[in-house]
Tab-separated table of C-alpha atoms in Angstrom:
chain	number	residue	atom	x	y	z
S	1442	THR	CA	99.727	94.441	82.309
S	1443	THR	CA	101.784	92.019	80.431
S	1444	VAL	CA	99.297	91.817	77.565
S	1445	LEU	CA	95.901	94.617	76.529
S	1446	ILE	CA	93.197	93.066	74.495
S	1447	VAL	CA	91.330	95.985	72.673
S	1448	GLY	CA	88.445	94.936	71.634
S	1449	THR	CA	85.180	91.622	72.403
S	1450	GLY	CA	84.349	90.712	68.931
S	1451	PRO	CA	84.603	87.123	68.400
S	1452	ALA	CA	88.339	88.022	67.871
S	1453	GLY	CA	89.261	89.701	71.194
S	1454	LEU	CA	87.643	87.498	73.167
S	1455	THR	CA	89.156	84.647	71.706
S	1456	VAL	CA	91.991	86.048	71.935
S	1457	ALA	CA	91.414	85.801	75.608
S	1458	LEU	CA	90.980	82.535	75.964
S	1459	SER	CA	93.497	80.896	74.018
S	1460	LEU	CA	95.741	83.122	76.295
S	1461	ALA	CA	94.056	81.472	79.048
S	1462	HIS	CA	93.956	77.780	77.661
S	1463	HIS	CA	98.001	78.551	77.177
S	1464	ALA	CA	98.343	79.485	80.831
S	1465	CYS	CA	99.244	83.298	80.218
S	1466	ARG	CA	96.809	85.107	82.456
S	1467	ASP	CA	98.492	88.299	82.915
S	1468	PHE	CA	95.650	89.812	80.575
S	1469	VAL	CA	93.429	92.694	80.739
S	1470	ILE	CA	90.774	93.010	78.029
S	1471	ILE	CA	88.529	96.013	77.418
S	1472	ASP	CA	86.074	97.837	75.145
S	1473	ALA	CA	84.456	100.748	74.215
S	1474	VAL	CA	80.711	100.285	74.901
S	1475	VAL	CA	79.205	100.016	77.719
S	1476	ASP	CA	76.842	96.897	76.957
S	1477	ALA	CA	78.039	93.779	75.734
S	1478	ARG	CA	74.566	93.231	74.025
S	1479	CYS	CA	74.902	94.109	70.499
S	1480	ASN	CA	72.756	93.555	66.829
S	1481	ARG	CA	76.059	92.045	65.161
S	1482	ARG	CA	75.909	89.128	63.448
S	1483	GLY	CA	83.102	78.760	64.069
S	1484	THR	CA	85.697	76.490	63.801
S	1485	ALA	CA	89.164	76.401	65.658
S	1486	LEU	CA	87.673	76.982	69.048
S	1487	ALA	CA	87.715	73.029	70.299
S	1488	SER	CA	91.490	73.581	70.251
S	1489	ILE	CA	91.483	75.775	73.022
S	1490	ASN	CA	88.018	73.318	75.429
S	1491	ALA	CA	86.071	76.489	74.129
S	1492	ALA	CA	83.628	75.100	71.452
S	1493	ASP	CA	81.232	72.915	73.213
S	1494	GLY	CA	78.824	75.901	74.236
S	1495	LEU	CA	78.688	77.508	70.386
S	1496	VAL	CA	77.942	74.078	69.174
S	1497	SER	CA	75.093	73.239	72.150
S	1498	ARG	CA	73.010	76.124	70.930
S	1499	ALA	CA	74.160	76.876	67.091
S	1500	ILE	CA	71.696	75.130	64.402
S	1501	LYS	CA	73.981	72.878	62.277
S	1502	GLY	CA	73.763	73.577	58.767
S	1503	LYS	CA	74.691	69.793	56.975
S	1504	GLY	CA	74.585	71.277	53.667
S	1505	ILE	CA	74.498	73.951	50.835
S	1506	ARG	CA	71.749	73.925	47.957
S	1507	VAL	CA	71.512	76.667	45.782
S	1508	THR	CA	68.853	77.627	43.132
S	1509	THR	CA	67.337	80.026	40.766
S	1510	ARG	CA	63.289	80.867	41.260
S	1511	GLY	CA	62.498	77.794	38.853
S	1512	SER	CA	64.811	74.924	39.395
S	1513	GLU	CA	68.190	73.452	41.965
S	1514	ILE	CA	71.348	74.243	40.828
S	1515	ILE	CA	73.828	72.110	43.061
S	1516	GLU	CA	73.702	70.793	46.339
S	1517	ALA	CA	76.710	70.025	48.739
S	1518	SER	CA	76.386	67.628	51.638
S	1519	PHE	CA	79.364	68.625	54.668
S	1520	ALA	CA	79.245	64.861	55.221
S	1521	PRO	CA	82.628	64.321	53.426
S	1522	LEU	CA	83.891	66.125	55.910
S	1523	LYS	CA	83.658	63.621	58.839
S	1524	GLU	CA	87.033	62.439	57.088
S	1525	HIS	CA	88.862	65.530	58.330
S	1526	THR	CA	87.159	66.697	61.264
S	1527	VAL	CA	84.617	65.606	64.733
S	1528	HIS	CA	82.396	68.715	63.432
S	1529	PRO	CA	81.517	68.343	60.120
S	1530	TYR	CA	78.584	70.685	59.922
S	1531	ALA	CA	78.481	75.002	59.284
S	1532	LEU	CA	77.282	76.345	62.796
S	1533	LEU	CA	74.881	78.790	61.793
S	1534	SER	CA	74.456	81.593	64.695
S	1535	PRO	CA	74.139	84.968	65.180
S	1536	GLN	CA	77.079	87.280	65.901
S	1537	ASN	CA	75.627	88.095	69.722
S	1538	VAL	CA	74.925	84.764	70.264
S	1539	THR	CA	79.137	83.587	69.572
S	1540	GLU	CA	79.591	86.386	71.569
S	1541	GLN	CA	78.239	85.913	74.334
S	1542	VAL	CA	78.635	82.168	74.412
S	1543	LEU	CA	82.570	83.527	74.220
S	1544	GLY	CA	82.168	86.200	77.132
S	1545	GLN	CA	80.639	83.250	79.149
S	1546	LYS	CA	83.634	80.701	79.013
S	1547	LEU	CA	85.724	83.505	79.751
S	1548	GLN	CA	83.762	85.086	82.692
S	1549	SER	CA	83.860	81.153	84.282
S	1550	LEU	CA	87.660	81.069	84.362
S	1551	GLY	CA	87.234	84.640	86.196
S	1552	VAL	CA	87.629	86.969	83.490
S	1553	GLN	CA	85.900	90.149	83.691
S	1554	VAL	CA	86.192	92.521	80.903
S	1555	GLN	CA	86.708	95.969	81.209
S	1556	ARG	CA	83.828	98.898	79.484
S	1557	PRO	CA	83.970	100.998	78.720
S	1558	HIS	CA	87.170	102.615	77.779
S	1559	LYS	CA	87.970	103.834	74.509
S	1560	VAL	CA	91.419	104.389	73.235
S	1561	ALA	CA	92.607	107.566	73.294
S	1562	GLY	CA	96.400	107.408	72.182
S	1563	MET	CA	99.684	105.360	72.277
S	1564	LYS	CA	103.396	106.046	73.348
S	1565	GLN	CA	106.555	104.096	73.936
S	1566	ASN	CA	107.225	103.776	77.701
S	1567	GLU	CA	110.001	106.666	78.706
S	1568	LYS	CA	111.302	103.847	81.588
S	1569	ASP	CA	111.097	100.741	79.431
S	1570	HIS	CA	111.508	100.710	75.617
S	1571	ARG	CA	109.706	97.895	74.969
S	1572	ILE	CA	106.298	99.330	77.176
S	1573	THR	CA	103.583	101.018	75.632
S	1574	ASP	CA	101.684	103.943	77.802
S	1575	VAL	CA	98.038	103.012	75.918
S	1576	SER	CA	95.979	106.288	77.133
S	1577	PHE	CA	92.314	106.131	77.334
S	1578	GLU	CA	89.344	108.916	77.243
S	1579	ASP	CA	88.547	108.457	80.793
S	1580	GLY	CA	92.282	110.081	81.259
S	1581	GLN	CA	93.804	106.629	82.596
S	1582	VAL	CA	96.533	104.414	81.601
S	1583	ILE	CA	97.066	100.496	80.721
S	1584	ARG	CA	101.084	99.970	80.261
S	1585	ALA	CA	101.311	96.751	78.621
S	1586	ARG	CA	104.216	94.816	76.614
S	1587	TYR	CA	101.757	93.393	74.270
S	1588	ILE	CA	98.512	95.292	72.493
S	1589	ILE	CA	96.392	93.367	70.652
S	1590	GLY	CA	93.963	95.655	68.182
S	1591	ALA	CA	90.697	93.458	67.925
S	1592	ASP	CA	88.334	96.414	67.947
S	1593	GLY	CA	87.073	95.869	64.106
S	1594	ALA	CA	87.111	98.179	60.658
S	1595	ARG	CA	88.319	100.930	62.063
S	1596	SER	CA	90.690	100.392	64.108
S	1597	THR	CA	91.911	102.949	66.951
S	1598	ILE	CA	95.040	100.958	67.191
S	1599	ARG	CA	95.752	100.370	64.200
S	1600	SER	CA	95.546	103.805	63.145
S	1601	ILE	CA	97.156	105.319	66.191
S	1602	ALA	CA	100.096	102.591	64.631
S	1603	GLY	CA	100.106	103.989	61.300
S	1604	ILE	CA	100.006	100.740	59.672
S	1605	GLY	CA	97.809	101.639	56.778
S	1606	PHE	CA	94.258	99.927	55.168
S	1607	SER	CA	93.555	98.685	51.383
S	1608	ASP	CA	91.942	96.122	49.088
S	1609	PRO	CA	95.381	94.200	47.513
S	1610	ASP	CA	94.014	94.513	43.875
S	1611	GLY	CA	93.319	98.575	43.869
S	1612	PRO	CA	90.082	100.251	44.344
S	1613	LYS	CA	86.664	98.604	43.379
S	1614	LEU	CA	84.572	99.575	40.950
S	1615	ALA	CA	81.370	100.996	41.467
S	1616	SER	CA	80.021	99.402	38.951
S	1617	ASP	CA	80.246	95.659	40.433
S	1618	PRO	CA	77.564	93.952	40.258
S	1619	ILE	CA	77.239	93.016	44.141
S	1620	ALA	CA	79.008	96.019	45.492
S	1621	GLN	CA	76.654	97.055	48.100
S	1622	MET	CA	74.456	94.630	49.893
S	1623	VAL	CA	71.623	94.609	52.310
S	1624	THR	CA	70.901	92.440	55.614
S	1625	ALA	CA	68.509	91.525	58.168
S	1626	ASP	CA	66.651	89.356	60.423
S	1627	LEU	CA	62.330	89.054	59.786
S	1628	THR	CA	59.606	86.871	60.806
S	1629	PHE	CA	56.703	86.426	58.187
S	1630	ASP	CA	53.248	86.777	58.702
S	1631	ARG	CA	53.232	83.039	58.129
S	1632	GLU	CA	56.103	80.904	57.159
S	1633	PRO	CA	57.358	80.446	53.676
S	1634	VAL	CA	56.018	76.928	52.136
S	1635	GLY	CA	58.746	75.492	49.060
S	1636	ILE	CA	62.482	75.900	48.586
S	1637	GLN	CA	64.036	78.496	49.791
S	1638	THR	CA	66.503	80.109	47.055
S	1639	ILE	CA	69.371	81.743	45.899
S	1640	GLU	CA	68.678	83.511	42.957
S	1641	ASP	CA	70.815	86.206	40.931
S	1642	TYR	CA	71.298	89.021	43.312
S	1643	PHE	CA	69.245	87.479	46.417
S	1644	ASN	CA	72.181	86.102	47.326
S	1645	VAL	CA	71.544	84.451	50.800
S	1646	MET	CA	68.833	83.034	53.006
S	1647	VAL	CA	69.409	80.990	56.040
S	1648	PRO	CA	66.303	79.602	58.278
S	1649	PHE	CA	67.761	80.058	62.186
S	1650	GLY	CA	63.750	78.741	63.259
S	1651	THR	CA	62.945	79.857	66.264
S	1652	ARG	CA	66.290	78.823	67.958
S	1653	PHE	CA	67.635	81.940	69.360
S	1654	ASN	CA	64.002	83.795	69.840
S	1655	ALA	CA	64.719	83.670	73.344
S	1656	GLU	CA	67.823	86.516	73.198
S	1657	LEU	CA	65.609	88.538	71.132
S	1658	THR	CA	62.467	90.768	71.692
S	1659	GLN	CA	60.907	93.737	68.925
S	1660	ASP	CA	59.543	96.511	71.052
S	1661	GLY	CA	59.330	95.146	74.617
S	1662	LYS	CA	57.815	91.841	73.461
S	1663	PRO	CA	58.658	88.320	72.711
S	1664	VAL	CA	59.539	87.208	69.302
S	1665	THR	CA	57.791	84.178	68.532
S	1666	LYS	CA	57.488	83.023	65.197
S	1667	PRO	CA	60.578	81.515	63.243
S	1668	ILE	CA	63.689	83.697	62.173
S	1669	PHE	CA	65.229	84.617	58.814
S	1670	ARG	CA	67.921	85.819	57.825
S	1671	ILE	CA	68.400	87.718	54.378
S	1672	GLY	CA	71.223	89.271	52.448
S	1673	CYS	CA	70.696	90.558	48.869
S	1674	ALA	CA	73.195	92.281	47.011
S	1675	VAL	CA	71.476	95.849	45.323
S	1676	PRO	CA	72.112	96.704	42.164
S	1677	PRO	CA	73.737	99.597	41.462
S	1678	LYS	CA	70.437	100.511	39.110
S	1679	ASN	CA	68.402	100.666	42.314
S	1680	GLY	CA	71.021	103.473	43.712
S	1681	GLU	CA	72.368	103.271	47.860
S	1682	PRO	CA	70.157	101.897	50.163
S	1683	PRO	CA	69.336	103.284	53.571
S	1684	HIS	CA	71.571	103.055	56.810
S	1685	ALA	CA	68.366	101.139	58.248
S	1686	PRO	CA	66.333	99.632	55.686
S	1687	PRO	CA	62.864	99.830	57.089
S	1688	ARG	CA	60.387	96.832	56.147
S	1689	GLU	CA	59.366	98.131	53.072
S	1690	HIS	CA	62.398	98.682	51.049
S	1691	ILE	CA	63.674	95.034	52.641
S	1692	GLN	CA	60.409	93.623	51.193
S	1693	ASN	CA	60.532	95.272	47.695
S	1694	LEU	CA	64.059	93.627	46.939
S	1695	ILE	CA	62.524	90.057	48.560
S	1696	ASP	CA	59.550	90.518	45.527
S	1697	ALA	CA	62.254	91.405	42.920
S	1698	TYR	CA	65.214	89.310	44.127
S	1699	GLY	CA	64.212	86.813	46.607
S	1700	PRO	CA	62.718	82.993	46.716
S	1701	GLU	CA	58.993	82.859	44.836
S	1702	CYS	CA	57.601	81.292	47.813
S	1703	MET	CA	58.540	84.591	50.228
S	1704	SER	CA	57.645	86.828	47.447
S	1705	SER	CA	54.327	89.158	48.828
S	1706	ASP	CA	52.723	89.531	45.189
S	1707	PRO	CA	50.439	87.012	44.288
S	1708	SER	CA	51.700	87.289	40.352
S	1709	ILE	CA	54.507	84.891	41.402
S	1710	ASN	CA	53.852	83.328	45.102
S	1711	PRO	CA	50.041	82.306	45.037
S	1712	THR	CA	50.361	82.090	48.762
S	1713	PRO	CA	51.719	85.524	48.986
S	1714	VAL	CA	53.826	86.111	52.063
S	1715	LYS	CA	54.817	89.217	54.112
S	1716	ILE	CA	57.070	90.928	56.870
S	1717	ASP	CA	55.819	90.609	59.862
S	1718	GLN	CA	58.419	92.049	62.251
S	1719	LEU	CA	61.971	93.282	61.032
S	1720	LEU	CA	64.445	92.705	63.832
S	1721	TRP	CA	67.315	94.161	62.813
S	1722	SER	CA	68.463	95.503	59.338
S	1723	THR	CA	71.887	96.853	57.773
S	1724	ARG	CA	73.606	98.113	54.692
S	1725	PHE	CA	77.683	97.496	53.310
S	1726	ARG	CA	79.537	97.848	50.778
S	1727	THR	CA	81.428	93.782	49.791
S	1728	TYR	CA	84.644	95.692	49.753
S	1729	ALA	CA	88.028	94.201	50.530
S	1730	ALA	CA	91.237	95.202	52.695
S	1731	ILE	CA	93.916	94.022	54.746
S	1732	ALA	CA	96.278	95.604	56.588
S	1733	ASP	CA	100.166	96.424	55.205
S	1734	ARG	CA	101.182	94.050	58.638
S	1735	THR	CA	99.226	92.557	61.439
S	1736	PHE	CA	102.395	93.006	63.513
S	1737	THR	CA	104.499	96.464	64.401
S	1738	ARG	CA	106.155	97.698	67.487
S	1739	LEU	CA	105.498	100.985	69.014
S	1740	GLY	CA	107.851	99.993	72.036
S	1741	ALA	CA	105.271	97.063	72.896
S	1742	ALA	CA	104.576	94.595	70.377
S	1743	ILE	CA	101.227	95.416	68.428
S	1744	PHE	CA	99.094	92.922	66.790
S	1745	LEU	CA	95.938	93.228	64.717
S	1746	VAL	CA	93.112	90.764	64.490
S	1747	GLY	CA	89.553	90.182	63.249
S	1748	ASP	CA	88.199	92.843	61.280
S	1749	ALA	CA	90.938	95.408	62.038
S	1750	ALA	CA	93.575	92.949	59.933
S	1751	HIS	CA	91.240	92.029	57.389
S	1752	ILE	CA	87.730	92.666	55.990
S	1753	HIS	CA	85.926	90.925	52.780
S	1754	SER	CA	83.212	90.257	51.335
S	1755	PRO	CA	80.926	87.520	53.274
S	1756	ALA	CA	80.106	84.878	50.492
S	1757	GLY	CA	81.107	81.847	51.707
S	1758	GLY	CA	80.829	83.208	55.734
S	1759	GLN	CA	84.505	83.255	56.001
S	1760	GLY	CA	85.232	85.795	58.108
S	1761	MET	CA	84.475	84.808	61.585
S	1762	ASN	CA	86.451	81.995	61.062
S	1763	LEU	CA	89.559	83.588	60.382
S	1764	ALA	CA	89.551	86.358	63.179
S	1765	ILE	CA	88.742	83.121	65.495
S	1766	ARG	CA	91.417	81.201	63.699
S	1767	ASP	CA	94.302	84.059	63.807
S	1768	ALA	CA	93.059	84.858	67.605
S	1769	ILE	CA	93.985	81.198	68.557
S	1770	PHE	CA	96.892	81.484	66.951
S	1771	LEU	CA	97.922	84.560	68.288
S	1772	GLY	CA	97.433	83.675	71.968
S	1773	GLU	CA	100.056	80.688	71.394
S	1774	ALA	CA	102.427	83.031	69.194
S	1775	ILE	CA	102.635	85.932	72.471
S	1776	THR	CA	102.741	82.359	75.118
S	1777	ARG	CA	105.673	81.489	73.734
S	1778	HIS	CA	107.208	84.941	73.050
S	1779	ILE	CA	107.097	85.664	76.796
S	1780	LYS	CA	108.070	82.308	78.159
S	1781	ALA	CA	111.080	82.484	75.964
S	1782	SER	CA	111.525	86.338	77.229
S	1783	ALA	CA	111.359	84.698	80.542
S	1784	GLU	CA	114.712	82.189	79.481
S	1785	ASN	CA	117.015	84.672	78.472
S	1786	ARG	CA	116.577	83.716	75.078
S	1787	GLY	CA	117.225	87.303	74.210
S	1788	MET	CA	114.292	89.182	73.047
S	1789	ASP	CA	114.197	88.609	69.173
S	1790	ASP	CA	110.505	89.052	67.260
S	1791	THR	CA	111.321	85.842	65.199
S	1792	ILE	CA	107.985	83.795	66.630
S	1793	LEU	CA	105.842	87.306	66.394
S	1794	GLU	CA	106.788	87.889	62.983
S	1795	GLU	CA	106.173	84.261	62.093
S	1796	PHE	CA	102.831	84.361	63.685
S	1797	ALA	CA	102.278	87.925	61.770
S	1798	GLU	CA	103.577	86.733	57.747
S	1799	VAL	CA	101.800	82.934	57.875
S	1800	ARG	CA	98.351	84.963	59.277
S	1801	HIS	CA	98.900	87.307	56.631
S	1802	ALA	CA	99.084	84.604	53.686
S	1803	ARG	CA	95.641	83.067	55.228
S	1804	ALA	CA	94.228	86.666	54.895
S	1805	LEU	CA	95.348	87.019	51.197
S	1806	GLU	CA	94.149	83.612	50.179
S	1807	ILE	CA	90.312	84.343	51.929
S	1808	ILE	CA	90.119	87.396	50.825
S	1809	LYS	CA	91.112	85.680	46.690
S	1810	TYR	CA	88.266	83.213	47.608
S	1811	THR	CA	85.720	85.605	48.966
S	1812	LYS	CA	86.220	87.549	45.776
S	1813	THR	CA	85.961	84.364	43.334
S	1814	VAL	CA	82.993	83.981	45.180
S	1815	LEU	CA	81.470	87.045	44.795
S	1816	THR	CA	82.212	87.061	40.822
S	1817	LEU	CA	80.429	83.848	40.459
S	1818	ALA	CA	77.168	85.283	42.477
S	1819	GLY	CA	77.495	88.240	40.576
S	1820	LEU	CA	77.199	87.377	37.055
S	1821	PRO	CA	73.826	89.001	35.498
S	1822	TYR	CA	70.929	87.245	33.674
S	1823	ASP	CA	71.261	89.617	31.023
S	1824	LYS	CA	72.063	88.596	26.947
S	1825	TYR	CA	75.711	88.607	26.872
S	1826	ALA	CA	75.018	89.984	23.018
S	1827	TRP	CA	72.493	89.953	20.253
S	1828	TRP	CA	74.184	87.380	18.463
S	1829	MET	CA	74.477	84.816	21.771
S	1830	PRO	CA	70.860	84.488	23.310
S	1831	CYS	CA	72.247	83.635	26.756
S	1832	SER	CA	73.881	85.272	29.366
S	1833	LYS	CA	77.033	84.873	31.620
S	1834	ALA	CA	74.754	83.269	34.637
S	1835	SER	CA	73.091	81.055	32.565
S	1836	VAL	CA	75.930	79.293	31.664
S	1837	ARG	CA	76.840	79.138	35.132
S	1838	ASP	CA	73.896	77.071	35.986
S	1839	LEU	CA	74.605	74.998	33.439
S	1840	VAL	CA	77.788	74.102	34.206
S	1841	LEU	CA	77.534	74.083	37.843
S	1842	ASN	CA	74.279	71.573	37.472
S	1843	ILE	CA	76.670	69.499	35.353
S	1844	LEU	CA	79.728	69.533	37.667
S	1845	GLY	CA	77.882	69.422	40.585
S	1846	ARG	CA	76.352	65.947	40.513
S	1847	PHE	CA	79.615	64.613	40.932
S	1848	GLU	CA	80.676	63.579	44.222
S	1849	PHE	CA	83.996	64.945	43.971
S	1850	VAL	CA	82.912	67.978	43.028
S	1851	GLN	CA	80.611	68.451	45.204
S	1852	SER	CA	83.277	67.737	47.868
S	1853	ARG	CA	85.677	70.043	46.796
S	1854	ILE	CA	83.198	72.385	47.574
S	1855	ALA	CA	82.096	71.134	51.214
S	1856	TRP	CA	86.079	71.396	51.479
S	1857	GLY	CA	86.752	74.783	50.490
S	1858	LEU	CA	83.518	76.514	52.789
S	1859	SER	CA	85.043	74.430	55.772
S	1860	GLY	CA	87.932	76.850	55.764
S	1861	LEU	CA	89.747	73.510	57.235
S	1862	GLY	CA	92.558	73.563	54.677
S	1863	ARG	CA	93.575	77.171	55.467
S	1864	ARG	CA	93.734	77.255	59.454
């Protein structure tokens, strides 16, 4: 094949859609897992005619609200974005639904994902130095001129290609207040009444309602109650959370750091609420890393996109949007390079190098942005010093509360979260 895409997350699927949009159909897309369904959790997709399905399935978030347990800190509407986009909202969608929508779009174009095929090795073809032989664990081999590693943070393609992967600012301190997080999808025994909040270590709460219940079952039974996604930083003093935190662990975090209206403690919430079903949970560290380069040659041109190229904190919801934008531009760059080669304009890699340079710079911007958001979110409420009876977090809350009254500030927050300025 001309192009081999390894991985079928949002990045890999979008590269395939972008290639098809630019009339390049000589590609194969493979994945190591048997079943496309998963528990993993947009956008520029309109530019490749792939946005409608996702827009119709996702929840449209009209703004963001940040509060303490007792009062609102700041609220920003996405309405000002209508001057810059036909989609002035945040799309809230579990990643498995996003992948399903993109996969269905790809299937409608006649493209079938080949699975399960796990990459075992790569070597330069003996007869053509611009081709790489990719071998799989089942003994099969695919020869390709372009190889796209969209195979996640533990990328096999990146490892075989010998590309480094590290934090651009050096190792992260273990004492960082938001160094580890727990994320879960759950339902409550009854729906919480009151303001949904973000407070100190409780970083995010997204009410999905019943929009995605059709895709979910629990112990073989349909899920009928509204679903909430919570994300909570786990303080270092609490130790390391379990790999898949159980319901009791999640409940304790909600009671300690979550919104009052979601607490099971009667002393905090007059109408206690308890977790009913825990649909999915995980833990992860909020470290950042970026590949030393996103383009190299091992015979074929090898690219990294998505988590294979860069990872960072989920703060601000930037990760999937960055991966999708990288994938869209990569499809265009490869198509241009294929056409240039076919027209005998030489085998110069300038087109590919320019793409890699721009996307690497964008990833560094996003990593810096998410680290700034994470630093602000992680400021402690402990008193700064005995001679200063206030905390860093309380000063942050006061400043944001004052600045947040200005429409300009609200617009800048919306603009930063949208990613429209970092295409």
